Short mmCIF file of C-alpha atoms in Angstrom, two decimals:
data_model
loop_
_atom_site.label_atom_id
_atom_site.label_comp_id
_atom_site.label_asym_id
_atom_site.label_seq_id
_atom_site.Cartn_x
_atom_site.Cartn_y
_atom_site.Cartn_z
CA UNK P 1146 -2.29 40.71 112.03
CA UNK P 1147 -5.55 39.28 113.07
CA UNK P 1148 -7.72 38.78 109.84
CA UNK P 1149 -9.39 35.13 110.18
CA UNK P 1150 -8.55 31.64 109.46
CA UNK P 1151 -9.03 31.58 105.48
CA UNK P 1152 -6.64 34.39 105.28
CA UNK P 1153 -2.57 33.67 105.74
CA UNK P 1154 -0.52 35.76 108.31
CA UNK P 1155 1.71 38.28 107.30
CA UNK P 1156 4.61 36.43 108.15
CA UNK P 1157 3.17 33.21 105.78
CA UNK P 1158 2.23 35.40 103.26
CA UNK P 1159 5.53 37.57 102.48
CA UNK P 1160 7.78 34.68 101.53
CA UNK P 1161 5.07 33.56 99.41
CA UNK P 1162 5.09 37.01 97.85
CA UNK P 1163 8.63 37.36 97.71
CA UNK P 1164 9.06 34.06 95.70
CA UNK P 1165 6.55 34.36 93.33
CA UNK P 1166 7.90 37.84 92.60
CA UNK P 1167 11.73 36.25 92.27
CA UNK P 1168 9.95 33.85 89.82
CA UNK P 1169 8.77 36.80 88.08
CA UNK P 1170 11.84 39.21 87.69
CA UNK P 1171 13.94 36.16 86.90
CA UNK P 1172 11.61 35.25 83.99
CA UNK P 1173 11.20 38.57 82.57
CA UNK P 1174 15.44 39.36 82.98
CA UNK P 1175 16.17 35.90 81.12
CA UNK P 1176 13.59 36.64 78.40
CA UNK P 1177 13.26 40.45 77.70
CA UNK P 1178 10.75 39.91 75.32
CA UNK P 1179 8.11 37.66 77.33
CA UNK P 1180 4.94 39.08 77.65
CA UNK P 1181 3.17 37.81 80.89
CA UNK P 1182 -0.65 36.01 79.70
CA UNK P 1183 -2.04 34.98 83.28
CA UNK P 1184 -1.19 36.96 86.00
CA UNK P 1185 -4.50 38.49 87.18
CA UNK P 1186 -5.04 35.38 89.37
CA UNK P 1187 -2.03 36.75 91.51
CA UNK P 1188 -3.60 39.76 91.92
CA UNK P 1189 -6.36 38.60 94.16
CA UNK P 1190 -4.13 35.41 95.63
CA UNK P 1191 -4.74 35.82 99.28
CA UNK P 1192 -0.97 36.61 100.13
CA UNK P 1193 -0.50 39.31 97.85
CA UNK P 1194 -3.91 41.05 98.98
CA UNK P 1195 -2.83 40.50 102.73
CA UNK P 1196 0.73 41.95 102.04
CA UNK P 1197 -0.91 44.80 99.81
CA UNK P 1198 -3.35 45.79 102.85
CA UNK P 1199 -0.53 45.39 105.00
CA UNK P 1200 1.31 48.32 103.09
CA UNK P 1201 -2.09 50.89 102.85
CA UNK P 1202 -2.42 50.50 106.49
CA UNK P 1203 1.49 51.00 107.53
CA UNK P 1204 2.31 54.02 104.90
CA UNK P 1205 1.26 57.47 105.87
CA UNK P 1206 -1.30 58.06 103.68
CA UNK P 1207 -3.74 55.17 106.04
CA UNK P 1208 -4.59 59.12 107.73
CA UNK P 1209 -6.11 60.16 104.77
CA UNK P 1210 -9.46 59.32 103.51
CA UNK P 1211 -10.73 58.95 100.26
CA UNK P 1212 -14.10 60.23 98.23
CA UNK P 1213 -15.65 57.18 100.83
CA UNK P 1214 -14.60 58.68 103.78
CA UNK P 1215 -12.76 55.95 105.11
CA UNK P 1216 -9.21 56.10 106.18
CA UNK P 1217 -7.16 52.88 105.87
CA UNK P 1218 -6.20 53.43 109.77
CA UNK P 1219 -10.07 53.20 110.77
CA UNK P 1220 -10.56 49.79 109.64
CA UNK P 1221 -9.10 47.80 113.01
CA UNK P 1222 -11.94 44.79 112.86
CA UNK P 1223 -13.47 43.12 109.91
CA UNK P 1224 -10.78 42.80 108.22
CA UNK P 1225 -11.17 39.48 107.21
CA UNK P 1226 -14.92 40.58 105.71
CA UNK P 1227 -13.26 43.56 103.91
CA UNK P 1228 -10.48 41.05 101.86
CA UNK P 1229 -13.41 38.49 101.14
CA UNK P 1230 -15.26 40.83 99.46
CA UNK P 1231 -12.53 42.45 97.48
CA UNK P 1232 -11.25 39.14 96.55
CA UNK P 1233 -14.99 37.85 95.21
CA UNK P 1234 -15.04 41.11 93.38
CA UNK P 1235 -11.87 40.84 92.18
CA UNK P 1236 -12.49 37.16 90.89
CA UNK P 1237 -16.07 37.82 89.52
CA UNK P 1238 -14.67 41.25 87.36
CA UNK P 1239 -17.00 43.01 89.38
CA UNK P 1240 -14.30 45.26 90.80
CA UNK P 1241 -14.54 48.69 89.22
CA UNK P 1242 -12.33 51.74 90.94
CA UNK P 1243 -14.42 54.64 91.60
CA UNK P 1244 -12.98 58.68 90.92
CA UNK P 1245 -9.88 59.82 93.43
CA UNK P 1246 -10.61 62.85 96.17
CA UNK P 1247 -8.22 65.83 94.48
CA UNK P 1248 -6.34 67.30 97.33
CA UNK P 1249 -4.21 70.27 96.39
CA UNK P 1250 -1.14 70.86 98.51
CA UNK P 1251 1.24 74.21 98.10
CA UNK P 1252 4.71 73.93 96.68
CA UNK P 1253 7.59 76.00 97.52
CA UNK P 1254 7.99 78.07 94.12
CA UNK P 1255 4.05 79.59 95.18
CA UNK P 1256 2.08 77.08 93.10
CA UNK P 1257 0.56 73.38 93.76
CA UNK P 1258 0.75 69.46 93.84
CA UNK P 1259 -2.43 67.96 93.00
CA UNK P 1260 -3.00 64.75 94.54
CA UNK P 1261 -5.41 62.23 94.24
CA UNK P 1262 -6.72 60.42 97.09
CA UNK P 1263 -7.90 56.63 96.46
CA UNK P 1264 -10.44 54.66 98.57
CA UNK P 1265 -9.59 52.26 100.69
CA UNK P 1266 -10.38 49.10 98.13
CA UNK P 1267 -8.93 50.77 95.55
CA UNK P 1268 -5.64 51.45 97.29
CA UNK P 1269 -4.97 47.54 98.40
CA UNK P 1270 -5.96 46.67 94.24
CA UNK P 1271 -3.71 48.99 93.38
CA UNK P 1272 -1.07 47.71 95.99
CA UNK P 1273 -1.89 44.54 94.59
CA UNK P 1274 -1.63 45.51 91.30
CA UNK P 1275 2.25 47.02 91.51
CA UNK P 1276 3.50 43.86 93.92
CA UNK P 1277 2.67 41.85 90.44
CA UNK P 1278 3.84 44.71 87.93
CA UNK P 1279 7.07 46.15 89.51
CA UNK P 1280 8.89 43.03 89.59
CA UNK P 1281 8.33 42.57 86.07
CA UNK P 1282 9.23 46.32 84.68
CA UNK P 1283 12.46 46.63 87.02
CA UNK P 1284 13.89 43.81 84.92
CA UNK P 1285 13.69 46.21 81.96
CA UNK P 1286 14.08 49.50 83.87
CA UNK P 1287 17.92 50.96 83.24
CA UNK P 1288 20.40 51.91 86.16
CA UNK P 1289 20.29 55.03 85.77
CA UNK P 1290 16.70 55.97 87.05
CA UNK P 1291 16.70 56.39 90.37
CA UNK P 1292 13.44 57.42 91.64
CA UNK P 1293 10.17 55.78 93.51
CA UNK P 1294 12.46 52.17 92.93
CA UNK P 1295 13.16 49.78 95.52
CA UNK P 1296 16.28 49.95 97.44
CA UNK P 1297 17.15 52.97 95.02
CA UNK P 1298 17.70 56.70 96.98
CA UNK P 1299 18.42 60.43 95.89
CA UNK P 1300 21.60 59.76 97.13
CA UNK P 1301 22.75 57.19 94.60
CA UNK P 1302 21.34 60.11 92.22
CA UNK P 1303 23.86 62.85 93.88
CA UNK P 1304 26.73 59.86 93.97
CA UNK P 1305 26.70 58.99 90.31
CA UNK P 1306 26.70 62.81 89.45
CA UNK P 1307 29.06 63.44 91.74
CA UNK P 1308 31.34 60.38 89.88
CA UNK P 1309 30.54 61.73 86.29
CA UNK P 1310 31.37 65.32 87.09
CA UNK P 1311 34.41 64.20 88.78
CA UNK P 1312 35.80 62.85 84.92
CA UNK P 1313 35.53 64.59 82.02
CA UNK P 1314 31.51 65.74 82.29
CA UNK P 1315 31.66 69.39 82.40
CA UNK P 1316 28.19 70.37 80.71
CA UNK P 1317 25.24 69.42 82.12
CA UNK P 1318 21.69 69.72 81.25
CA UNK P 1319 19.81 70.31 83.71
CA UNK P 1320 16.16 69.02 82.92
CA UNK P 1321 12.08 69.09 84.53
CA UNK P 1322 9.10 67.78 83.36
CA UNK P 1323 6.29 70.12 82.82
CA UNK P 1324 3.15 68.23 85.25
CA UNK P 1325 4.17 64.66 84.73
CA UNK P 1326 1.59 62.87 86.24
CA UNK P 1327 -1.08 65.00 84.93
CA UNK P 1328 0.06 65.15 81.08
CA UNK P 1329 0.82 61.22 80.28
CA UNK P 1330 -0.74 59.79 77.46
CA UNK P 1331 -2.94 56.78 78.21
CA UNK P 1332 -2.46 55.26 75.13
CA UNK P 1333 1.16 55.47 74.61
CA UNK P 1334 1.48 54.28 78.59
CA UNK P 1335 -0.55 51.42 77.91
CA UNK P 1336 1.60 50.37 74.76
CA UNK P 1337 4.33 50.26 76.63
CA UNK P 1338 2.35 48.18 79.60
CA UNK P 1339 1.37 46.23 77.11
CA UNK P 1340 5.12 45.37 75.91
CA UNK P 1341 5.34 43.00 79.25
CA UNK P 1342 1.88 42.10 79.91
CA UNK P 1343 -0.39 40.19 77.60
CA UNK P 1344 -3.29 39.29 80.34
CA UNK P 1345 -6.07 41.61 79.02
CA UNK P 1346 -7.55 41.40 82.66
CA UNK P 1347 -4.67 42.96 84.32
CA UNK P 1348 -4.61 45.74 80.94
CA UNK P 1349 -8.06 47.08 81.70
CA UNK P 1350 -7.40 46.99 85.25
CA UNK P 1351 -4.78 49.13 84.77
CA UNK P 1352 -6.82 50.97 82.56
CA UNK P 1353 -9.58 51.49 84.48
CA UNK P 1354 -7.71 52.83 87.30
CA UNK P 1355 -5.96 55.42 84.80
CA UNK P 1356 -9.75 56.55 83.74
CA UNK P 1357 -11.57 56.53 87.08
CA UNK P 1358 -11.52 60.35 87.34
CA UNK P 1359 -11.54 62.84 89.72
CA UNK P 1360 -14.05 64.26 92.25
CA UNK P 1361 -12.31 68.09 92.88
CA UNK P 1362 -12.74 69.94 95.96
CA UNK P 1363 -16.06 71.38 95.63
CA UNK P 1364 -17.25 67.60 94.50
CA UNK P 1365 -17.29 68.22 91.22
CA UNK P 1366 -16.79 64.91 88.80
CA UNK P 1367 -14.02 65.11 86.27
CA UNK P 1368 -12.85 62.85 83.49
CA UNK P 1369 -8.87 61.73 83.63
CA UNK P 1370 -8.02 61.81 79.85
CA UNK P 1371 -4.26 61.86 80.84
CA UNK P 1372 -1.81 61.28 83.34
CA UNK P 1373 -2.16 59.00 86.57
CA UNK P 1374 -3.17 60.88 90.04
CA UNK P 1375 -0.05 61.26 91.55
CA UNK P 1376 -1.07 60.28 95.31
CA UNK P 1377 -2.03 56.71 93.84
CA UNK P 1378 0.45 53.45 95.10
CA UNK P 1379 0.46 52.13 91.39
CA UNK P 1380 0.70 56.26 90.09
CA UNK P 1381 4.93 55.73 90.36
CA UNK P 1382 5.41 52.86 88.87
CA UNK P 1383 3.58 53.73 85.95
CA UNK P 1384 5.28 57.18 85.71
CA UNK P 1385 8.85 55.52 85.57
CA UNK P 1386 7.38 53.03 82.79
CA UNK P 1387 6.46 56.00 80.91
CA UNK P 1388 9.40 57.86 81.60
CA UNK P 1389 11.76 55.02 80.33
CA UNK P 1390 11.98 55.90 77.22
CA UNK P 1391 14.59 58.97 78.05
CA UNK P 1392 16.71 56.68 79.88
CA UNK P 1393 16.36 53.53 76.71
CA UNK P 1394 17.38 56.77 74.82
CA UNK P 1395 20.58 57.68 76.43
CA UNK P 1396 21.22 54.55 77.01
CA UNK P 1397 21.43 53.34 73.03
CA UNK P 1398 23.81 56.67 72.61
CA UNK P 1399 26.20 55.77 75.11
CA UNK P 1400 26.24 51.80 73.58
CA UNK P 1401 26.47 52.82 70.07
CA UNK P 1402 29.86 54.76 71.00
CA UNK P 1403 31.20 51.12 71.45
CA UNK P 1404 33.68 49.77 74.12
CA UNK P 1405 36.11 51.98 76.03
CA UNK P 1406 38.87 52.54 73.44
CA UNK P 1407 36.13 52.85 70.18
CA UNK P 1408 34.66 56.02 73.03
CA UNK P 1409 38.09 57.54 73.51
CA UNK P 1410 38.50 58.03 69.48
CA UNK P 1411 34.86 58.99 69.66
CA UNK P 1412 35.86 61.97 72.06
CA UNK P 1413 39.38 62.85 69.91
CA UNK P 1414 37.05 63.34 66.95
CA UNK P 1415 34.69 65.75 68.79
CA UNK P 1416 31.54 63.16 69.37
CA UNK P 1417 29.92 64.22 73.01
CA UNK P 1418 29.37 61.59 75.15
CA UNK P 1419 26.34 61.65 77.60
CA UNK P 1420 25.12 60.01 80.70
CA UNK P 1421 21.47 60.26 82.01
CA UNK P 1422 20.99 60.70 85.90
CA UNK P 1423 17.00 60.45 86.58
CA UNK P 1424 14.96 61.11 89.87
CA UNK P 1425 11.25 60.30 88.84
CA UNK P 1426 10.04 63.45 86.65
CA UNK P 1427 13.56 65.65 87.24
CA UNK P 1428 16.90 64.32 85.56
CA UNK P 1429 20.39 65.77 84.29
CA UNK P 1430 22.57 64.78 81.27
CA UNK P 1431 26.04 65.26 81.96
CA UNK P 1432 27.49 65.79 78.84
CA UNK P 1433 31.46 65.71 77.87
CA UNK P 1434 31.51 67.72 75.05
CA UNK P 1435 30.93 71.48 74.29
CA UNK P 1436 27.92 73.77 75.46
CA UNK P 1437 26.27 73.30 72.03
CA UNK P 1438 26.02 69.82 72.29
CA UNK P 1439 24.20 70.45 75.53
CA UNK P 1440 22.10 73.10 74.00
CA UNK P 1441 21.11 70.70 71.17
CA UNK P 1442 19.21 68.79 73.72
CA UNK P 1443 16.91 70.93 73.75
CA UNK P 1444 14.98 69.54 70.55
CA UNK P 1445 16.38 65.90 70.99
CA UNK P 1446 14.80 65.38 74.84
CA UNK P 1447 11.87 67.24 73.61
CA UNK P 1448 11.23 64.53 70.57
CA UNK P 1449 11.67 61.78 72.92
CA UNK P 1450 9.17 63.01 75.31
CA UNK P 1451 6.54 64.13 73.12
CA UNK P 1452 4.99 60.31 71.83
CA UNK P 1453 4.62 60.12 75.51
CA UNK P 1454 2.49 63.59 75.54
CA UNK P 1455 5.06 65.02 77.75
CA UNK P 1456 7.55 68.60 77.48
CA UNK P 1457 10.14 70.07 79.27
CA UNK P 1458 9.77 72.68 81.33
CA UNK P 1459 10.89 75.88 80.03
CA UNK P 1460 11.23 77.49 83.44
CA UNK P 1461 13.55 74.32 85.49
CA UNK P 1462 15.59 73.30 82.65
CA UNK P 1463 18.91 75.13 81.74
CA UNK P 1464 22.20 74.42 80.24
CA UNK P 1465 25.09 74.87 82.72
CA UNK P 1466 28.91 74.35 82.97
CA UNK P 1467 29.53 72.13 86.36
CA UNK P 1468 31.79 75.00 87.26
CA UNK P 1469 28.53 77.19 87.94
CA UNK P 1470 27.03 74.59 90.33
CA UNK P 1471 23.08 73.13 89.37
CA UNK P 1472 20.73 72.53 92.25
CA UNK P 1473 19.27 68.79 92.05
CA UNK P 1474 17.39 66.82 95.05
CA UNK P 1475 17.71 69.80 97.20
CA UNK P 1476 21.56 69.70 96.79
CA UNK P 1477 24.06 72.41 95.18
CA UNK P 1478 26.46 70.49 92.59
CA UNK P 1479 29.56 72.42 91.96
CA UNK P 1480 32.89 72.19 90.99
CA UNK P 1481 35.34 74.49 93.26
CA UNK P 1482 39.00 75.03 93.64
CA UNK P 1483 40.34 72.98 96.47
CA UNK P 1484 42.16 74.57 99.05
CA UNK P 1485 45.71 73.00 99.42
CA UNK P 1486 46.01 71.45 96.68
CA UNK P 1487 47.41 73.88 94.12
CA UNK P 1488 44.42 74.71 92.60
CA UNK P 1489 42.95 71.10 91.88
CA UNK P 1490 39.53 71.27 91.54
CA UNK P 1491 36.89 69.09 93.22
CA UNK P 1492 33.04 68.20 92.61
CA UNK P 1493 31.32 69.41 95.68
CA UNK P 1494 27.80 68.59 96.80
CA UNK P 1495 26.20 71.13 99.63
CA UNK P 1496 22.63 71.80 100.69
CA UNK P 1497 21.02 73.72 98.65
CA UNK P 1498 20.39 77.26 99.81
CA UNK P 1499 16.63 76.60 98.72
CA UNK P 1500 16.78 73.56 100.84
CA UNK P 1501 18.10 75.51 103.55
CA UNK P 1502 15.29 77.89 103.73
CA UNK P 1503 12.66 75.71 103.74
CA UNK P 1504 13.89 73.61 107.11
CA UNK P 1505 14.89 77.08 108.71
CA UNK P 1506 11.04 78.22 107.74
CA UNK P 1507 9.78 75.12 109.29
CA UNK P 1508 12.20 75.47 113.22
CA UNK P 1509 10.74 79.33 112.71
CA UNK P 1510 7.14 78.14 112.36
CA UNK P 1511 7.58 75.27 115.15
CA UNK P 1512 8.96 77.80 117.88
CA UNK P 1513 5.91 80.38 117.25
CA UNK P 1514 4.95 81.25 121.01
CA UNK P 1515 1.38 79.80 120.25
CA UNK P 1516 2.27 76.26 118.38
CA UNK P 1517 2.64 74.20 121.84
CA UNK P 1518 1.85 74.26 125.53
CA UNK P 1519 5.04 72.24 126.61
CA UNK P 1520 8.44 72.42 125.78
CA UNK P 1521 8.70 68.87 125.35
CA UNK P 1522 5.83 69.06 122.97
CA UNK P 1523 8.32 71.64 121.23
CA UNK P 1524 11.27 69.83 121.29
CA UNK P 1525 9.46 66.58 119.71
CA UNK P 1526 8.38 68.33 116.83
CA UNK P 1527 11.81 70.39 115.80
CA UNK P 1528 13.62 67.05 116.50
CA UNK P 1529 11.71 65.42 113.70
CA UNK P 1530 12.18 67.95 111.51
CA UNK P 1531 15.60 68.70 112.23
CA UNK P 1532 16.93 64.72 112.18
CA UNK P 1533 15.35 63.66 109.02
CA UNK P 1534 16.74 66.84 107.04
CA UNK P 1535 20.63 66.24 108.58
CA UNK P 1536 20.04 62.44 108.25
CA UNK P 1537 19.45 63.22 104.37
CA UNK P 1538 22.39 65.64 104.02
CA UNK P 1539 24.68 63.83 106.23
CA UNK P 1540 26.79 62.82 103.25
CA UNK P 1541 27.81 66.14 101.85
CA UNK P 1542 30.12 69.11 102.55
CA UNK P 1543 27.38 70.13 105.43
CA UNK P 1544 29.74 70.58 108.42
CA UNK P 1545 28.89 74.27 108.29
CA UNK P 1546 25.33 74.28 107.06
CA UNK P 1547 24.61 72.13 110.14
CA UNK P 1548 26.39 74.47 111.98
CA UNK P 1549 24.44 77.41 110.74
CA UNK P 1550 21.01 75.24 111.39
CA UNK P 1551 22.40 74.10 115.47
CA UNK P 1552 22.51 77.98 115.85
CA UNK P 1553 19.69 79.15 114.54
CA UNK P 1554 17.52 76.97 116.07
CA UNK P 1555 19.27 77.03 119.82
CA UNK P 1556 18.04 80.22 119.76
CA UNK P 1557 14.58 79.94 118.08
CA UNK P 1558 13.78 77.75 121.10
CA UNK P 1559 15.61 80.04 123.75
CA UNK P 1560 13.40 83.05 122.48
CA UNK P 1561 10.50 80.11 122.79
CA UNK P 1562 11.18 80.36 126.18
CA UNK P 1563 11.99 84.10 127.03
CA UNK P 1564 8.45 84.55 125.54
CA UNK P 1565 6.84 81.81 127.48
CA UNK P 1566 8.62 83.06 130.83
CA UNK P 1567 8.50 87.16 130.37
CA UNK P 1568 8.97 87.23 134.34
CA UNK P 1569 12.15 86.24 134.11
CA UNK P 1570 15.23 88.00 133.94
CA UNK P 1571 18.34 86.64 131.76
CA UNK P 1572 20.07 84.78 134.31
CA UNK P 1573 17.25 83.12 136.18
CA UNK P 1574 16.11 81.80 132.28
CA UNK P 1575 19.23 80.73 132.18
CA UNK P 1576 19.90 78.91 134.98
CA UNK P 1577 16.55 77.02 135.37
CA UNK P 1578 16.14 76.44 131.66
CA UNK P 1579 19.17 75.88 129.93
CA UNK P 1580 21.59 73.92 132.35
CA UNK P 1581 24.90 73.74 130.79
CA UNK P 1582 23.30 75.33 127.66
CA UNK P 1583 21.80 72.32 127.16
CA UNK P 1584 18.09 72.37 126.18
CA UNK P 1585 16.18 69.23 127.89
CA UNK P 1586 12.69 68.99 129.44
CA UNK P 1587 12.30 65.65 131.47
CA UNK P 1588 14.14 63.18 128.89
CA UNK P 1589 14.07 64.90 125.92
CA UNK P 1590 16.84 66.61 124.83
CA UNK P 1591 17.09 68.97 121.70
CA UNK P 1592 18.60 67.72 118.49
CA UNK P 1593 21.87 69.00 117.87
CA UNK P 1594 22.48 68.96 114.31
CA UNK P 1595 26.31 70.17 114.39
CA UNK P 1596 26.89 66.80 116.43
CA UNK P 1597 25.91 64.60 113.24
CA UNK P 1598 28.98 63.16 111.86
CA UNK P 1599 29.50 64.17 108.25
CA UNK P 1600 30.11 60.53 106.40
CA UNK P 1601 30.48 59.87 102.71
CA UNK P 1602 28.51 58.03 100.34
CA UNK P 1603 29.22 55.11 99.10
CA UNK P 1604 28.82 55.08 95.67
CA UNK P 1605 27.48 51.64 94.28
CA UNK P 1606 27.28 52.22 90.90
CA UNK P 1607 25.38 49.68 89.23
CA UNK P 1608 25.88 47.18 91.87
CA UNK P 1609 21.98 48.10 93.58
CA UNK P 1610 20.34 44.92 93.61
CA UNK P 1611 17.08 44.57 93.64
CA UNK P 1612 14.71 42.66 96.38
CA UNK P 1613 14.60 39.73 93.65
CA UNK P 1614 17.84 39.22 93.06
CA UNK P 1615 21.60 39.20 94.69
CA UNK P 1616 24.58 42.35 94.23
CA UNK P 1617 25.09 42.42 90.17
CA UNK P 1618 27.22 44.32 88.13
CA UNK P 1619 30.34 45.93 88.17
CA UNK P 1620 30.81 48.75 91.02
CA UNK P 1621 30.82 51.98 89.04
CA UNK P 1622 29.84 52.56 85.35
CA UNK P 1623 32.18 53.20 82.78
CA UNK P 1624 33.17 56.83 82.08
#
């Protein structure tokens, strides 16, 4: 990266980063009740605003523009000019963030996402902004959120449910949060900010950006009185701060049942035990008790939620026995009778049949006759799709689901070309086009997804470390 001599490299400036962010973490995990006074200056220190711009321009959002027009991936010179001038404003307080560009996207269930789309400037703050914050807040953050963390993954989600269901947790309460990032209180959010961060400059940064607004899509100007635009870099971060007071919930109940053997009398006596699983704004308690202690949830989640300004949503959240099966990350959770085994039963985790309609949908809309000229063209696009959705389910019971998915689309793209090649008969398709019955044009070959080997998950348990510190913990969490 070429941005002129006063600025560092990227390669000078990410070890700088990445100590002063070890500093951090390791001060706020020694002393959980530090609050950090002068920390601003790190925002604009030229290392973190190089590494920051170095993130807007490499995610995929640097293709989408803002209410300025300006899309991260546009700016190729003057970069240099662009930092200076943030930095200045930055230094001087002069910095303001202006309203995000509201972008609505559809969702599978018929309704849709509202994003919000920051400028340019405001994007690298912002990056800024959570390379300061997040190092601080994941040394308070428990293990058992899972979501829009670093080196943290849906599968470590599925894993630990998968563990828990596997014991004694036969009740599970299945849970979603009615618009998250639109219904967060501002003032309860910044209380909690505030727990960790004393510099008043970094609070009304954070505060401004939570109040900039929202220009709609007929550019009309609207006041954000709650929530943070989900679409934003620092929007996640300050979701799963909010959010932490389920899991600092849970997490008191399972300590106050005491060590192992206190929990085992605990259980004799008819006390339910429960264990949080969260994924940003969707969780599940797995509960070992009886179906009313489940159903009793109902009221508790919703007290803990509401200082926060946040509900449950009526509609996603349901009490279930594991027997049943719950869908969660786009898998099916379920425990089945194994085969060969005189009836033992197992905790299985397939793709969800929702999940399975949805990439089938997207192989039927990518092999409509008009969608490309080539078949290479073809063959790029269903690859993509096809790889990341098996690379993501790779770890479950999917032998057969990528079976299903290999078959389906072998023939979506061999009635691709029957309609692309209506002059020729059966055989002569065959034999120019499908050698072997093999589908190739040049040196791309189709994606086979029955050819992925199935592999299971390693569950780590509590041992995920995080970029600030080594493997801590013990490997799985106590039942």
């Amino acid at each position: 990266m070429n941005i002129g001599a006063p600025w560092p490299s990227l390669a000078e400036a990410e070890p700088r980063v990445l100590a002063m962010q070890t500093k951090l973490h390791q001060w706020a995990t020694s002393d959980p009740g530090r609050r950090f006074d002068d920390v601003f200056n790190l925002v604009y220190d030229p290392a973190f605003l190089v590494v920051a711009w170095s993130r807007v321009r490499g995610n995929k959002g640097a293709r989408t523009a803002g209410i300025d027009g300006v899309r991260p991936r546009d700016i190729t010179v003057g970069v240099g000019e662009f930092l200076d001038g943030l930095r200045d404003d930055l230094k001087a307080r002069r910095f303001a963030p202006v309203p995000v560009r509201k972008k609505t996207i559809p969702k599978a269930s018929g309704k849709v996402r509202r994003l919000g789309i920051p400028t340019v400037a405001d994007r690298v703050v912002q990056a800024a902004l959570k390379l300061v914050l997040e190092p601080i807040f994941e040394a308070d953050f428990k293990p058992c959120s899972y979501g829009f963390r670093p080196k943290r993954r849906a599968q470590d989600a599925i894993a630990e449910i998968h563990f828990f269901g596997s014991r004694t947790y036969e009740w599970v309460f299945e849970a979603d949060i009615t618009a998250c990032f639109d219904e967060i209180d501002h003032t309860a959010l910044m209380g909690r900010v505030r727990d960790r961060i004393g510099d008043k400059r970094v609070l009304s940064l954070v505060k401004a950006f939570l109040s900039a607004g929202i220009l709609t899509e007929d550019v009309t100007a609207r006041a954000t009185i709650t929530g943070t635009p989900q679409g934003g870099i620092l929007s996640p971060l300050l979701a799963n701060i909010a959010l932490s007071v389920i899991d600092e919930h849970f997490t008191q109940k399972w300590e106050a049942l005491g060590p192992s053997w206190t929990r085992a009398k605990h259980r004799r006596a008819g006390v339910a035990a429960m264990r949080l699983v969260r994924y940003a704004d969707d969780f599940v308690v797995m509960i070992t008790g009886t179906r009313d202690d489940a159903e009793a949830l109902w009221d508790e989640v919703g007290q803990v939620l509401a200082p926060m300004g946040l509900r449950l949503s009526e509609e996603k959240s349901r009490v279930c026995h594991i027997d049943e099966g719950f869908d969660f990350l786009g898998w099916h959770i379920q425990r089945r009778r194994q085969r060969g085994r005189n009836g033992k039963r197992m905790v299985y985790t397939y793709p969800s049949k929702k999940s399975l309609l949805s990439v089938t949908a997207k192989v039927r809309s990518l092999t409509r006759r008009h969608k490309h000229r080539t078949l290479a063209d073809l063959l790029i696009s269903i690859n993509r799709v096809m790889r990341g959705w098996c690379n993501y389910f790779r770890h479950g019971v999917s032998a057969r689901t990528f079976s299903y998915l290999d078959h389906f689309a072998f023939w979506r793209v061999v009635g691709w070309l029957r309609k692309r090649h209506t002059g020729l008969n059966w055989g002569t398709l065959r034999r120019r086009h499908l050698p072997r019955w093999e589908i190739r044009d040049g040196n791309i070959e189709m994606f086979r997804p029955r050819a992925i080997a199935i592999e299971r998950y390693r569950y780590r348990g509590t041992r995920i470390p995080t970029p600030w510190t080594s493997t801590t913990g013990s490997p799985a969490p106590a039942a």
